[in-house]
Amino acid sequence: MIRFTALATLSAVALTAASSAWAEPKAEVLHWWTSGGEAKSVAVLQQEFSANGGTWTDMPVAGGGGDAAMTALRARVLSGNAPAAVQLKGPAIQEWYEEGVLADISAVAEAEGWADVLPASIAGHMKCDGTWCAAPVNVHRVDWIWANADVLKANGIDMPTTWDEFNAAAEKLKAAGIIPLAHGGQAWQDATVFEAAALGILGAEGFHKAFVELDADTLTSDAMVKVFDQMRTLRGYVDDNFSGRDWNLATAMVMNGEAAFQIMGDWAKGEFLAAGKVPGQDFLCASTPGDGFLYNVDSFAMFDVGGADKEAGQQLLAKLIVGKNFQKVFNLNKGSIPARTDVALDEFDSCAHLSAQDMADSSANGSLLPSYAHGMALRGAQSGAITDVVTAHFNSDMSSEDAVKMLAQAVANSM
Ligand code: BGC
């Protein structure tokens, strides 16, 4: 009896000690993954977090490209109530770090050996003054064309490999009463199409000069005039109701054969897959004309929120995000490829294989480039200035010559 009481007391003490050291992981997660394919993907993270004892508070902010989510984030931080984890990427990570509001997740990154499994180009985006300040989820490619396989076949069209071929195919489709290009008139979608056209027309070096170095000569070059010419041509291939349309509704137009093509990052593939469509059969993927690869890496940054439960939640989340199995399952749904280099791609489709191959090749030949339209290349002020001009041109009858002048001016003013 005495022995029993002593044992019971001992285990009660052990239990109390353990429970005060172990805080239940909690995280409020701000993201903009609200379309069909996106919601399926983020659910994978949510489930894995719960399965590991975490309590997830969802803060979805609808709006493709994340502009609305970033506005919501600013409001939350300014009111002193930042969410614990935020979908944040590219130089915006460093911008928030400079505000002194990000948590350091180096302990998790080092314990998990992130440096050994992430390509240096991706790891670079996740670091702030040498510390780890974000966790990468994937690599999305931006410069893709998606097509309805039946529509192309019925009209005797192959996937275009040059912009001239694209334009010829679009004219043919238009004459046949099919909308050539499914597009949503939102600034970030205009920018997405613009940077794909720019990569093809300027080439990888020209793209780097224009959208990474902000070189004034390249911004006002004849080649840049041609990029705006191509935008004007593309404007003639969208339907009358394009203004304000969400990107996933544009993808649906390609799925149901109302439109033939969409120029969009491979989150569009997530939509096709979520609707049960099969690549190579129902829909086709090809890189947009020209060499190079525009990458867009989704990542999460943790905000300094305090509280043992929230800190435990941030650490758990960071660990899971870069976890090998999560990177596979998440990206199978999302349309992207894993950020980790050691995830086997056997279960991935032909578009993902093409992406991985092109990423490796472009990395080797210097044409792997950060997407400006998806916040990987420039700080917000500069990318915003460029997008304003792109949108103003697309939605008016502004000449290409006036557009390049405006572009150079807007970039100069944003510095
Ligand atoms: C993000 C993707 C997202 C897409 C549409 C991109 O900027 O990187 O994850 O699916 O926007 O919302």
Short mmCIF file of C-alpha atoms and ligand atoms in Angstrom, two decimals:
data_model
loop_
_atom_site.label_atom_id
_atom_site.label_comp_id
_atom_site.label_asym_id
_atom_site.label_seq_id
_atom_site.Cartn_x
_atom_site.Cartn_y
_atom_site.Cartn_z
CA MET A 1 0.00 0.00 0.00
CA ILE A 2 2.79 2.39 0.95
CA ARG A 3 4.69 1.36 -2.13
CA PHE A 4 1.60 1.91 -4.26
CA THR A 5 0.99 5.43 -2.85
CA ALA A 6 4.62 6.37 -3.40
CA LEU A 7 4.45 5.18 -6.98
CA ALA A 8 1.22 7.06 -7.62
CA THR A 9 2.71 10.27 -6.21
CA LEU A 10 5.81 9.84 -8.33
CA SER A 11 3.86 9.40 -11.55
CA ALA A 12 1.61 12.36 -10.70
CA VAL A 13 4.71 14.53 -10.27
CA ALA A 14 6.12 13.26 -13.56
CA LEU A 15 2.85 14.00 -15.30
CA THR A 16 2.67 17.57 -13.98
CA ALA A 17 6.25 18.23 -15.00
CA ALA A 18 5.61 16.88 -18.46
CA SER A 19 2.43 18.83 -19.04
CA SER A 20 3.96 22.15 -18.02
CA ALA A 21 6.87 21.62 -20.45
CA TRP A 22 4.63 20.43 -23.29
CA ALA A 23 2.42 23.11 -24.75
CA GLU A 24 -0.30 22.03 -27.14
CA PRO A 25 0.74 23.29 -30.61
CA LYS A 26 -1.59 25.91 -32.02
CA ALA A 27 -1.43 27.96 -35.19
CA GLU A 28 -3.57 30.48 -36.93
CA VAL A 29 -2.65 30.15 -40.59
CA LEU A 30 -3.21 32.94 -43.12
CA HIS A 31 -3.23 31.80 -46.76
CA TRP A 32 -5.00 32.41 -50.06
CA TRP A 33 -5.60 28.82 -51.10
CA THR A 34 -9.35 28.85 -51.64
CA SER A 35 -9.95 27.40 -55.14
CA GLY A 36 -10.87 23.70 -55.54
CA GLY A 37 -7.32 22.43 -56.11
CA GLU A 38 -5.82 24.83 -53.59
CA ALA A 39 -8.29 23.89 -50.84
CA LYS A 40 -7.55 20.19 -51.38
CA SER A 41 -3.85 20.93 -51.05
CA VAL A 42 -3.97 23.05 -47.90
CA ALA A 43 -6.23 20.40 -46.33
CA VAL A 44 -3.25 18.02 -46.50
CA LEU A 45 -1.26 20.34 -44.25
CA GLN A 46 -4.18 20.93 -41.94
CA GLN A 47 -4.70 17.17 -41.51
CA GLU A 48 -1.05 16.48 -40.90
CA PHE A 49 -0.92 19.28 -38.31
CA SER A 50 -3.97 17.84 -36.48
CA ALA A 51 -2.60 14.31 -36.67
CA ASN A 52 0.50 15.59 -34.86
CA GLY A 53 -1.52 17.15 -32.05
CA GLY A 54 -1.87 20.64 -33.48
CA THR A 55 -4.93 22.88 -33.41
CA TRP A 56 -5.30 24.80 -36.68
CA THR A 57 -7.23 28.05 -36.97
CA ASP A 58 -7.86 28.72 -40.61
CA MET A 59 -7.60 32.25 -41.98
CA PRO A 60 -8.20 31.98 -45.72
CA VAL A 61 -8.30 35.23 -47.69
CA ALA A 62 -9.70 34.59 -51.16
CA GLY A 63 -8.02 36.22 -54.13
CA GLY A 64 -5.62 34.60 -56.58
CA GLY A 65 -2.01 35.72 -56.44
CA GLY A 66 -2.46 36.76 -52.80
CA ASP A 67 -2.93 40.54 -53.08
CA ALA A 68 -5.97 40.50 -50.78
CA ALA A 69 -4.18 38.18 -48.35
CA MET A 70 -1.23 40.57 -48.16
CA THR A 71 -3.57 43.51 -47.44
CA ALA A 72 -5.20 41.48 -44.66
CA LEU A 73 -1.78 40.60 -43.27
CA ARG A 74 -0.69 44.23 -43.10
CA ALA A 75 -3.87 45.15 -41.22
CA ARG A 76 -3.34 42.33 -38.72
CA VAL A 77 0.30 43.21 -38.08
CA LEU A 78 -0.47 46.92 -37.72
CA SER A 79 -3.13 46.15 -35.14
CA GLY A 80 -0.59 44.13 -33.16
CA ASN A 81 -2.34 40.84 -33.80
CA ALA A 82 -0.28 38.98 -36.40
CA PRO A 83 -1.31 35.45 -37.39
CA ALA A 84 1.20 32.78 -36.30
CA ALA A 85 1.92 31.44 -39.78
CA VAL A 86 1.56 33.23 -43.09
CA GLN A 87 1.81 32.17 -46.73
CA LEU A 88 4.53 34.59 -47.76
CA LYS A 89 7.18 34.44 -50.45
CA GLY A 90 10.11 35.98 -52.23
CA PRO A 91 11.52 39.34 -51.19
CA ALA A 92 8.35 40.04 -49.15
CA ILE A 93 9.83 37.65 -46.57
CA GLN A 94 12.88 39.89 -46.19
CA GLU A 95 10.68 43.01 -46.19
CA TRP A 96 8.71 41.67 -43.19
CA TYR A 97 11.93 40.52 -41.54
CA GLU A 98 13.24 44.07 -41.75
CA GLU A 99 10.12 45.21 -39.89
CA GLY A 100 11.31 43.00 -37.03
CA VAL A 101 8.17 40.88 -36.87
CA LEU A 102 9.31 37.43 -38.03
CA ALA A 103 10.22 34.49 -35.80
CA ASP A 104 13.53 32.70 -36.29
CA ILE A 105 12.95 29.08 -37.31
CA SER A 106 16.62 28.17 -37.61
CA ALA A 107 16.43 25.58 -34.81
CA VAL A 108 13.89 23.51 -36.77
CA ALA A 109 15.71 24.05 -40.07
CA GLU A 110 18.99 22.86 -38.59
CA ALA A 111 17.49 19.91 -36.74
CA GLU A 112 15.77 18.80 -39.93
CA GLY A 113 18.79 19.39 -42.17
CA TRP A 114 17.02 21.70 -44.63
CA ALA A 115 20.34 22.90 -46.06
CA ASP A 116 21.04 19.36 -47.31
CA VAL A 117 17.71 18.81 -49.07
CA LEU A 118 16.87 22.21 -50.57
CA PRO A 119 18.50 23.68 -53.69
CA ALA A 120 20.63 26.71 -52.84
CA SER A 121 18.45 28.94 -55.06
CA ILE A 122 15.38 28.11 -52.96
CA ALA A 123 17.18 28.16 -49.61
CA GLY A 124 18.39 31.69 -50.42
CA HIS A 125 14.81 32.97 -50.44
CA MET A 126 14.15 31.39 -47.03
CA LYS A 127 17.01 33.15 -45.23
CA CYS A 128 17.19 36.54 -43.54
CA ASP A 129 20.62 37.74 -42.42
CA GLY A 130 21.82 34.14 -42.36
CA THR A 131 18.94 32.82 -40.23
CA TRP A 132 16.06 30.70 -41.54
CA CYS A 133 12.92 32.83 -41.70
CA ALA A 134 10.60 30.83 -43.98
CA ALA A 135 9.79 27.24 -44.91
CA PRO A 136 9.33 26.35 -48.62
CA VAL A 137 6.42 24.22 -49.77
CA ASN A 138 6.94 23.75 -53.49
CA VAL A 139 8.16 25.02 -56.84
CA HIS A 140 5.43 26.33 -59.08
CA ARG A 141 6.33 27.10 -62.68
CA VAL A 142 4.62 30.19 -64.07
CA ASP A 143 5.36 30.01 -67.83
CA TRP A 144 2.85 27.37 -68.89
CA ILE A 145 0.15 27.08 -71.53
CA TRP A 146 -2.79 24.79 -70.70
CA ALA A 147 -5.09 23.56 -73.42
CA ASN A 148 -8.24 21.56 -73.93
CA ALA A 149 -7.04 18.44 -75.81
CA ASP A 150 -10.32 17.81 -77.67
CA VAL A 151 -10.65 21.40 -78.81
CA LEU A 152 -7.14 21.42 -80.25
CA LYS A 153 -7.66 18.08 -81.94
CA ALA A 154 -11.02 19.03 -83.43
CA ASN A 155 -9.43 22.15 -84.92
CA GLY A 156 -6.23 20.48 -86.14
CA ILE A 157 -4.01 22.48 -83.80
CA ASP A 158 -0.79 21.37 -82.09
CA MET A 159 0.51 22.94 -78.91
CA PRO A 160 2.23 26.15 -80.10
CA THR A 161 5.98 26.39 -79.70
CA THR A 162 6.42 30.01 -80.83
CA TRP A 163 4.32 33.10 -80.24
CA ASP A 164 3.62 33.26 -83.98
CA GLU A 165 2.26 29.73 -83.83
CA PHE A 166 0.19 30.68 -80.82
CA ASN A 167 -1.27 33.65 -82.66
CA ALA A 168 -2.00 31.57 -85.78
CA ALA A 169 -3.76 28.94 -83.66
CA ALA A 170 -5.75 31.63 -81.87
CA GLU A 171 -6.92 33.17 -85.18
CA LYS A 172 -8.07 29.76 -86.37
CA LEU A 173 -9.97 29.10 -83.13
CA LYS A 174 -11.54 32.54 -83.20
CA ALA A 175 -12.79 31.92 -86.73
CA ALA A 176 -14.28 28.63 -85.47
CA GLY A 177 -16.19 30.48 -82.74
CA ILE A 178 -14.05 29.28 -79.81
CA ILE A 179 -12.56 31.67 -77.27
CA PRO A 180 -8.82 31.27 -77.91
CA LEU A 181 -7.59 32.47 -74.51
CA ALA A 182 -9.34 32.03 -71.17
CA HIS A 183 -8.26 34.97 -69.07
CA GLY A 184 -9.35 36.77 -65.97
CA GLY A 185 -8.85 40.52 -66.06
CA GLN A 186 -7.19 40.96 -62.68
CA ALA A 187 -3.88 42.80 -62.45
CA TRP A 188 -1.90 39.76 -61.28
CA GLN A 189 -3.27 37.61 -64.11
CA ASP A 190 -2.35 40.28 -66.67
CA ALA A 191 1.14 40.30 -65.12
CA THR A 192 1.34 36.49 -65.31
CA VAL A 193 0.63 36.49 -69.04
CA PHE A 194 2.93 39.47 -69.58
CA GLU A 195 5.95 37.85 -67.93
CA ALA A 196 5.45 34.65 -69.93
CA ALA A 197 5.39 36.69 -73.16
CA ALA A 198 8.40 38.68 -71.94
CA LEU A 199 10.44 35.55 -71.26
CA GLY A 200 9.79 34.31 -74.80
CA ILE A 201 10.47 37.61 -76.52
CA LEU A 202 13.30 39.08 -74.41
CA GLY A 203 15.00 35.75 -73.76
CA ALA A 204 16.31 34.69 -70.35
CA GLU A 205 19.07 37.28 -70.22
CA GLY A 206 16.74 40.08 -71.27
CA PHE A 207 14.18 38.94 -68.72
CA HIS A 208 16.81 39.07 -65.98
CA LYS A 209 17.95 42.52 -67.06
CA ALA A 210 14.39 43.85 -67.15
CA PHE A 211 12.75 42.27 -64.11
CA VAL A 212 15.60 41.49 -61.75
CA GLU A 213 18.10 44.26 -62.53
CA LEU A 214 15.46 46.81 -63.66
CA ASP A 215 17.84 47.90 -66.40
CA ALA A 216 16.40 51.04 -68.02
CA ASP A 217 17.72 50.22 -71.51
CA THR A 218 16.03 46.83 -71.51
CA LEU A 219 12.79 48.27 -70.12
CA THR A 220 12.62 50.69 -73.08
CA SER A 221 14.12 48.38 -75.73
CA ASP A 222 12.53 47.43 -79.06
CA ALA A 223 12.14 43.93 -77.69
CA MET A 224 10.03 45.31 -74.83
CA VAL A 225 7.88 47.14 -77.39
CA LYS A 226 7.33 43.74 -79.01
CA VAL A 227 6.26 42.27 -75.66
CA PHE A 228 3.54 44.91 -75.39
CA ASP A 229 2.60 44.27 -79.05
CA GLN A 230 2.07 40.62 -78.15
CA MET A 231 -0.06 41.67 -75.15
CA ARG A 232 -2.20 43.76 -77.50
CA THR A 233 -2.57 40.74 -79.80
CA LEU A 234 -3.53 38.52 -76.85
CA ARG A 235 -6.12 41.10 -75.78
CA GLY A 236 -7.88 40.30 -79.05
CA TYR A 237 -8.13 36.61 -78.06
CA VAL A 238 -10.00 36.96 -74.75
CA ASP A 239 -13.79 37.05 -74.49
CA ASP A 240 -15.83 40.15 -73.66
CA ASN A 241 -16.51 39.08 -70.09
CA PHE A 242 -12.91 38.70 -68.98
CA SER A 243 -12.80 41.65 -66.57
CA GLY A 244 -12.45 40.65 -62.94
CA ARG A 245 -12.86 36.92 -63.62
CA ASP A 246 -11.08 34.62 -61.14
CA TRP A 247 -8.27 32.49 -62.57
CA ASN A 248 -9.93 29.19 -61.65
CA LEU A 249 -13.06 30.19 -63.57
CA ALA A 250 -10.81 30.79 -66.57
CA THR A 251 -9.37 27.29 -66.05
CA ALA A 252 -12.93 25.93 -65.97
CA MET A 253 -13.54 27.52 -69.40
CA VAL A 254 -10.68 25.45 -70.79
CA MET A 255 -11.93 22.33 -69.02
CA ASN A 256 -15.40 22.60 -70.51
CA GLY A 257 -14.21 23.49 -73.98
CA GLU A 258 -15.55 27.02 -74.02
CA ALA A 259 -11.97 28.23 -74.44
CA ALA A 260 -8.88 26.55 -75.90
CA PHE A 261 -5.92 27.90 -73.92
CA GLN A 262 -4.97 29.47 -70.60
CA ILE A 263 -1.58 30.98 -69.80
CA MET A 264 -1.18 30.39 -66.07
CA GLY A 265 1.12 28.83 -63.48
CA ASP A 266 0.73 25.16 -62.65
CA TRP A 267 -1.73 25.80 -59.82
CA ALA A 268 -4.09 25.57 -62.86
CA LYS A 269 -3.11 21.92 -63.09
CA GLY A 270 -4.32 21.53 -59.50
CA GLU A 271 -7.76 22.63 -60.74
CA PHE A 272 -7.77 20.20 -63.67
CA LEU A 273 -6.73 17.36 -61.35
CA ALA A 274 -9.27 18.24 -58.66
CA ALA A 275 -11.94 18.01 -61.38
CA GLY A 276 -10.73 14.52 -62.31
CA LYS A 277 -9.12 15.58 -65.60
CA VAL A 278 -6.15 13.63 -66.93
CA PRO A 279 -3.05 15.31 -68.39
CA GLY A 280 -2.23 14.26 -71.94
CA GLN A 281 -5.80 13.06 -72.36
CA ASP A 282 -8.24 15.78 -71.29
CA PHE A 283 -5.81 18.64 -71.07
CA LEU A 284 -2.34 19.42 -72.39
CA CYS A 285 0.54 21.32 -70.84
CA ALA A 286 3.52 22.97 -72.51
CA SER A 287 5.89 25.69 -71.50
CA THR A 288 5.13 29.04 -73.10
CA PRO A 289 7.29 29.80 -76.18
CA GLY A 290 10.96 30.51 -75.49
CA ASP A 291 13.68 29.07 -73.26
CA GLY A 292 13.83 29.44 -69.53
CA PHE A 293 11.82 28.67 -66.42
CA LEU A 294 9.98 31.18 -64.24
CA TYR A 295 9.84 29.81 -60.72
CA ASN A 296 7.45 30.73 -57.96
CA VAL A 297 8.13 29.10 -54.59
CA ASP A 298 5.33 29.11 -52.04
CA SER A 299 6.53 29.34 -48.47
CA PHE A 300 5.37 30.10 -44.96
CA ALA A 301 6.89 32.59 -42.57
CA MET A 302 6.19 32.55 -38.85
CA PHE A 303 5.34 35.83 -37.12
CA ASP A 304 6.60 36.66 -33.67
CA VAL A 305 3.46 36.02 -31.67
CA GLY A 306 4.67 34.73 -28.30
CA GLY A 307 3.10 32.03 -26.12
CA ALA A 308 4.44 28.50 -25.70
CA ASP A 309 1.50 26.91 -27.52
CA LYS A 310 1.86 29.19 -30.55
CA GLU A 311 5.62 28.72 -30.66
CA ALA A 312 5.15 24.96 -30.51
CA GLY A 313 2.62 25.29 -33.33
CA GLN A 314 5.05 27.27 -35.49
CA GLN A 315 7.81 24.75 -34.96
CA LEU A 316 5.57 21.81 -35.73
CA LEU A 317 4.23 23.52 -38.84
CA ALA A 318 7.70 24.41 -40.13
CA LYS A 319 8.86 20.84 -39.57
CA LEU A 320 5.84 19.32 -41.34
CA ILE A 321 5.98 21.71 -44.31
CA VAL A 322 9.46 20.63 -45.33
CA GLY A 323 8.77 16.99 -44.40
CA LYS A 324 9.38 14.50 -47.20
CA ASN A 325 5.98 12.85 -47.32
CA PHE A 326 4.10 16.11 -47.00
CA GLN A 327 6.05 17.60 -49.91
CA LYS A 328 4.97 14.68 -52.05
CA VAL A 329 1.28 14.54 -51.15
CA PHE A 330 0.78 18.30 -51.08
CA ASN A 331 2.40 18.85 -54.47
CA LEU A 332 0.53 15.98 -56.11
CA ASN A 333 -2.58 18.03 -55.37
CA LYS A 334 -1.22 21.52 -55.88
CA GLY A 335 0.17 21.10 -59.40
CA SER A 336 3.68 22.10 -58.35
CA ILE A 337 6.77 19.97 -57.69
CA PRO A 338 8.46 19.49 -54.30
CA ALA A 339 11.01 22.04 -53.13
CA ARG A 340 13.05 19.17 -51.64
CA THR A 341 15.40 17.48 -54.06
CA ASP A 342 15.08 14.01 -52.50
CA VAL A 343 11.39 13.35 -53.17
CA ALA A 344 10.83 10.67 -55.83
CA LEU A 345 8.59 11.86 -58.66
CA ASP A 346 7.26 8.39 -59.68
CA GLU A 347 3.71 9.25 -58.70
CA PHE A 348 3.79 12.63 -60.46
CA ASP A 349 2.36 13.23 -63.94
CA SER A 350 4.04 14.15 -67.20
CA CYS A 351 3.63 17.92 -66.65
CA ALA A 352 5.45 17.66 -63.31
CA HIS A 353 8.22 15.61 -64.93
CA LEU A 354 8.60 18.24 -67.64
CA SER A 355 8.75 20.91 -64.96
CA ALA A 356 11.46 19.08 -62.99
CA GLN A 357 13.52 18.42 -66.12
CA ASP A 358 13.23 21.99 -67.39
CA MET A 359 14.07 23.33 -63.94
CA ALA A 360 17.25 21.26 -63.82
CA ASP A 361 18.23 22.24 -67.38
CA SER A 362 17.49 25.92 -66.89
CA SER A 363 19.39 25.91 -63.61
CA ALA A 364 22.40 24.44 -65.44
CA ASN A 365 22.29 26.93 -68.33
CA GLY A 366 21.48 30.07 -66.34
CA SER A 367 17.87 30.52 -67.48
CA LEU A 368 16.19 29.63 -64.17
CA LEU A 369 14.51 32.91 -63.27
CA PRO A 370 12.37 34.26 -60.44
CA SER A 371 8.82 35.22 -61.38
CA TYR A 372 8.27 38.95 -61.07
CA ALA A 373 4.47 38.57 -61.32
CA HIS A 374 4.40 36.20 -58.33
CA GLY A 375 6.60 38.21 -56.06
CA MET A 376 9.86 36.27 -56.42
CA ALA A 377 12.04 38.81 -58.22
CA LEU A 378 11.36 42.26 -56.82
CA ARG A 379 10.17 44.10 -53.78
CA GLY A 380 6.52 45.10 -53.68
CA ALA A 381 6.98 48.72 -54.76
CA GLN A 382 8.84 47.78 -57.94
CA SER A 383 6.71 44.81 -58.99
CA GLY A 384 3.57 46.84 -58.25
CA ALA A 385 4.82 49.68 -60.46
CA ILE A 386 5.40 47.30 -63.38
CA THR A 387 2.05 45.57 -62.99
CA ASP A 388 0.19 48.89 -62.94
CA VAL A 389 1.60 49.68 -66.39
CA VAL A 390 0.90 46.20 -67.75
CA THR A 391 -2.72 46.41 -66.64
CA ALA A 392 -3.20 49.98 -67.83
CA HIS A 393 -1.91 48.96 -71.27
CA PHE A 394 -3.98 45.76 -71.47
CA ASN A 395 -7.18 47.59 -70.59
CA SER A 396 -6.84 50.57 -72.92
CA ASP A 397 -5.67 51.36 -76.42
CA MET A 398 -2.30 52.65 -75.20
CA SER A 399 0.46 52.12 -77.78
CA SER A 400 3.36 49.80 -77.01
CA GLU A 401 5.76 52.74 -77.37
CA ASP A 402 3.85 54.72 -74.73
CA ALA A 403 3.75 51.64 -72.51
CA VAL A 404 7.53 51.21 -72.44
CA LYS A 405 8.00 54.91 -71.65
CA MET A 406 5.50 54.63 -68.84
CA LEU A 407 7.19 51.42 -67.65
CA ALA A 408 10.63 53.02 -67.36
CA GLN A 409 9.14 56.04 -65.60
CA ALA A 410 7.10 53.96 -63.16
CA VAL A 411 10.11 51.81 -62.26
CA ALA A 412 12.32 54.89 -61.76
CA ASN A 413 9.67 56.48 -59.51
CA SER A 414 9.38 53.33 -57.40
CA MET A 415 13.04 53.26 -56.38
C1 BGC B 1 0.65 31.15 -55.55
C2 BGC B 1 -0.07 29.84 -55.76
C3 BGC B 1 -1.55 30.10 -55.92
C4 BGC B 1 -1.78 31.12 -57.02
C5 BGC B 1 -3.23 31.45 -57.27
C6 BGC B 1 0.30 32.11 -56.65
O1 BGC B 1 0.92 33.35 -56.42
O2 BGC B 1 2.03 30.94 -55.54
O3 BGC B 1 0.14 28.96 -54.68
O4 BGC B 1 -2.22 28.91 -56.17
O5 BGC B 1 -1.11 32.31 -56.70
O6 BGC B 1 -3.84 31.90 -56.14
#
